[in-house]
XYZ file of C-alpha atoms in Angstrom:
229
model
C -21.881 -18.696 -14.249
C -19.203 -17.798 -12.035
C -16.067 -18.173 -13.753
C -12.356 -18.453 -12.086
C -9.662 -16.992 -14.558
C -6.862 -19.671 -13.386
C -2.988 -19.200 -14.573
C -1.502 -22.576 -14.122
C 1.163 -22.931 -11.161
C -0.374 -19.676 -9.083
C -2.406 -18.004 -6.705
C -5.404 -19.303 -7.896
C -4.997 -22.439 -7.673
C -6.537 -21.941 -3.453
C -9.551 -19.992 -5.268
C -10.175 -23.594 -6.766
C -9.369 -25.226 -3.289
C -12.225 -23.316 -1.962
C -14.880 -23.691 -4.649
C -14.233 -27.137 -4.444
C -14.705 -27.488 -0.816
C -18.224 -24.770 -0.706
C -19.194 -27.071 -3.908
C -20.206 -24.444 -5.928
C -20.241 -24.798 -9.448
C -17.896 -22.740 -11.911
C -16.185 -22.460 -15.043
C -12.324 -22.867 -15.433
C -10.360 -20.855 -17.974
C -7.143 -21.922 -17.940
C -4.029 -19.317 -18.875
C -0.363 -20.733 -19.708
C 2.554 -18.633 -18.449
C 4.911 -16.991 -21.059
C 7.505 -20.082 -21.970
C 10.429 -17.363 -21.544
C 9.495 -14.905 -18.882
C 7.107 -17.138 -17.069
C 4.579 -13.947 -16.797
C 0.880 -14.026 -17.089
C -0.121 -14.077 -21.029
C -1.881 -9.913 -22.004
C -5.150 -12.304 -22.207
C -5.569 -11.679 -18.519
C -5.765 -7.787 -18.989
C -9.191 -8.429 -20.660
C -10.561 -9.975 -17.599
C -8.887 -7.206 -15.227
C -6.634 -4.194 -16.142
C -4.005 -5.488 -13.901
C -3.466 -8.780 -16.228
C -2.725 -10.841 -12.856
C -4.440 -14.157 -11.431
C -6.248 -15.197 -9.466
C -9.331 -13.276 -10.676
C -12.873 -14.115 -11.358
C -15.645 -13.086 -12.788
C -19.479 -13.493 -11.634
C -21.698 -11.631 -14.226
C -20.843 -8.794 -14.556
C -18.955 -8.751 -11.256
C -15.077 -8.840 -11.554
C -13.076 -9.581 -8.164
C -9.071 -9.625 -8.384
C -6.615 -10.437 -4.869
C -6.874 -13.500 -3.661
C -7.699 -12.594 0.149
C -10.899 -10.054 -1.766
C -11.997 -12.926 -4.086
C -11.997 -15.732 -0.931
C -13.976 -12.927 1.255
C -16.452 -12.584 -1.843
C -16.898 -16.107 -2.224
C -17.375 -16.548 1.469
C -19.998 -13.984 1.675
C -21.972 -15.190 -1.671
C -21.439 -19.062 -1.155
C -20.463 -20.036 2.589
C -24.711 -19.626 4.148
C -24.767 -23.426 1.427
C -21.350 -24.736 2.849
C -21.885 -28.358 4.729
C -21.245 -27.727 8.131
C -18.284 -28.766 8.453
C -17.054 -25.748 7.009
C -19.109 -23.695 9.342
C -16.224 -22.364 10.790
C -14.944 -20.775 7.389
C -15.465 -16.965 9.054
C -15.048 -17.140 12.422
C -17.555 -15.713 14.658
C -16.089 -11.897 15.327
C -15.012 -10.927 18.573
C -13.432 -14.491 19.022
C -10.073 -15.368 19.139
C -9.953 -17.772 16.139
C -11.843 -14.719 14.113
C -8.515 -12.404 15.059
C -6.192 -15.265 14.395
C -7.603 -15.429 10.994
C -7.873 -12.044 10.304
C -3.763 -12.042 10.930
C -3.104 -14.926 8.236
C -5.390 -14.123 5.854
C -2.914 -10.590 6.096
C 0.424 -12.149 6.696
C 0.032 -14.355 4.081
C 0.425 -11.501 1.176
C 1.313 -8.476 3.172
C 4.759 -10.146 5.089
C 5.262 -13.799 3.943
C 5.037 -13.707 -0.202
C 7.163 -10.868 -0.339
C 10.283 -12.680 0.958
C 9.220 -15.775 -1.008
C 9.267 -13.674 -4.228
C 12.372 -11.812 -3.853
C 14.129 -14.873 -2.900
C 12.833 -17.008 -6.514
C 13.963 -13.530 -8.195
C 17.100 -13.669 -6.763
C 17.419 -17.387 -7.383
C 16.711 -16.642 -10.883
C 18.680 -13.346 -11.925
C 22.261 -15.890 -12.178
C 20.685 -17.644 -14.913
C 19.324 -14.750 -17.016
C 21.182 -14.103 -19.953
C 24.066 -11.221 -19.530
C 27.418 -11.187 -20.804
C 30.036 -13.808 -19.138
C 31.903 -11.082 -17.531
C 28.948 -9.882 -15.543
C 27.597 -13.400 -14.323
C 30.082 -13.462 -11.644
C 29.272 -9.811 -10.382
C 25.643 -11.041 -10.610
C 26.337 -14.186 -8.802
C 27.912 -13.051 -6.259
C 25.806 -9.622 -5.550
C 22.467 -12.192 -5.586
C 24.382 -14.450 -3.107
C 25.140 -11.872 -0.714
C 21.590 -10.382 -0.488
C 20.154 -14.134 -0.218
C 22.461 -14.306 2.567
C 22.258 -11.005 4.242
C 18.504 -10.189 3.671
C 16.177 -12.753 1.974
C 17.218 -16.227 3.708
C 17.352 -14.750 7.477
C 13.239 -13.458 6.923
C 12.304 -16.527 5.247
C 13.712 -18.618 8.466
C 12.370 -16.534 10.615
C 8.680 -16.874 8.609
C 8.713 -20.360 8.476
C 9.816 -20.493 12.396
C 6.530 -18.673 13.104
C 4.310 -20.750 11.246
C 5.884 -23.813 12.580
C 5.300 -22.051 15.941
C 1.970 -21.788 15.616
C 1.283 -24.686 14.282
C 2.790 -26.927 16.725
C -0.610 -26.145 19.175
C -3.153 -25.362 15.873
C -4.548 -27.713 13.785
C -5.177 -24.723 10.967
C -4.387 -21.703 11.212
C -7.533 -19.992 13.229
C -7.692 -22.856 15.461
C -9.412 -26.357 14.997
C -11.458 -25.732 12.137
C -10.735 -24.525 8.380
C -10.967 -21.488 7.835
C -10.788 -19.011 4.772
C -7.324 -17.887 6.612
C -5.875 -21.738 5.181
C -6.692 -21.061 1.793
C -5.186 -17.618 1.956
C -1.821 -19.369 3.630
C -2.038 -22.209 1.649
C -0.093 -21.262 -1.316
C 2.167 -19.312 0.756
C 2.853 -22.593 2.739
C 3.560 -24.880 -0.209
C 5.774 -21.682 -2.035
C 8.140 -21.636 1.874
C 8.659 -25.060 1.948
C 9.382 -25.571 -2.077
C 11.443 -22.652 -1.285
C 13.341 -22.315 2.162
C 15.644 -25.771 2.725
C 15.486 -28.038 4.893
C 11.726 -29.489 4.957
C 12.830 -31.584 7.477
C 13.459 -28.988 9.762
C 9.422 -27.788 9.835
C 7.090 -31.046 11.043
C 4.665 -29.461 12.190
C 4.317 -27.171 8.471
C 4.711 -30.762 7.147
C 1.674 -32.191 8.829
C -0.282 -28.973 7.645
C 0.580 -29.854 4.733
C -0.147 -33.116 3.936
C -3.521 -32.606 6.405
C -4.425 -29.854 3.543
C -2.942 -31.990 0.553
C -5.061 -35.042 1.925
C -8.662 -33.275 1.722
C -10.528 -34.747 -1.377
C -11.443 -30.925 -2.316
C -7.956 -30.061 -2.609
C -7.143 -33.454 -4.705
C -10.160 -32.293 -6.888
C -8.800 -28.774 -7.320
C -4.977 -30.170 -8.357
C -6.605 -32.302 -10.862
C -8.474 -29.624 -12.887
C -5.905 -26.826 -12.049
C -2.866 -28.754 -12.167
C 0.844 -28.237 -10.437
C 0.604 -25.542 -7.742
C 4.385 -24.286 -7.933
C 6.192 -24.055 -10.677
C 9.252 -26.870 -11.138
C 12.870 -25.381 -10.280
């Protein structure tokens, strides 16, 4: 039985997304966060040394990173997709295949590293540290927001909106395994950067990826995807 090792509000929660939509069956192990650091309970280091999520395990196969675990499941599970999904890898050589060959890259290598340091830095005000330092703290976190994180999260969710403005998903007019790479990273950059307003067309991706019954299914047995402010 292939089983998906899912810590709630992550990652993992587009691993679900996709075994939902390729209707394969699985079994759901669900991990809470540590109350006080919010970090992945030492539970997960049984599964893989690295302790993170999303990972899964298929016999005695174990596959960690989300972009490697959506490839895998692809490869083993995407010949009994319905065909509307069809168009889940691309056909190579094509233009949609390079387009999602980008996202399913951008989404980890560029985009989630701005959308991490930004929450840390959101977060480091609030930590406990003696009243004299808070202000230092404060103020350092706000100028690095400022200077660094906020300009390359802007500039991120530009591009998407971009691209989105003449592409119904990301590779072009079908779903593709490059959405359910992006998704999280889409939900975590509009949680995260402002303005939602600003971003319609991110909006409409949104609530186009929100609305699919597979995705409804996957929020039901996996719960919140971000975690609440």
């Amino acid at each position: 039985m292939l089983t998906v090792h899912h810590l709630e509000t992550s990652r993992s929660q587009r691993v679900l997304w996709l075994l939902e939509e390729l209707g394969v069956p699985y079994e759901l192990r669900h991990y809470k966060r540590d109350p006080h650091t919010h970090l992945a309970p030492p539970e997960l280091k049984r599964v893989h040394p690295l302790g993170k999520s999303p990972v899964i395990s298929n016999g005695d196969t174990v596959v960690a990173e989300s972009g490697a675990i959506i490839e895998y499941l692809i490869e083993c599970y995407g010949n009994q997709a319905p065909m509307e999904l069809s168009h889940l890898e691309p056909l190579r050589g094509t233009v949609e295949h390079r387009q999602c060959r980008f996202w399913m890259h951008y989404a980890e290598g560029s985009l989630m590293n701005w959308l991490v340091m930004k929450l840390v830095f959101d977060t480091i005000p609030n930590q406990p540290m003696p009243f004299f330092v808070r202000p230092v703290a404060r103020e350092l976190c706000g100028k690095v927001q400022q200077k660094l994180i906020a300009p390359n999260v802007q500039t991120a969710l530009a591009f998407m909106e971009d691209h989105l403005a003449s592409h119904r998903w990301f590779a072009g007019e079908h779903l593709s395994m490059a959405d359910f790479q992006m998704s999280f990273a889409v939900e975590a950059a509009l949680t995260r950067g402002g303005n939602e307003a600003a971003w319609p067309h991110l909006i409409a991706y949104r609530e186009r990826m929100q609305a699919r019954p597979a995705y409804q299914r996957a929020l039901s047995k996996g719960g919140p995807v971000m975690m609440e402010s």
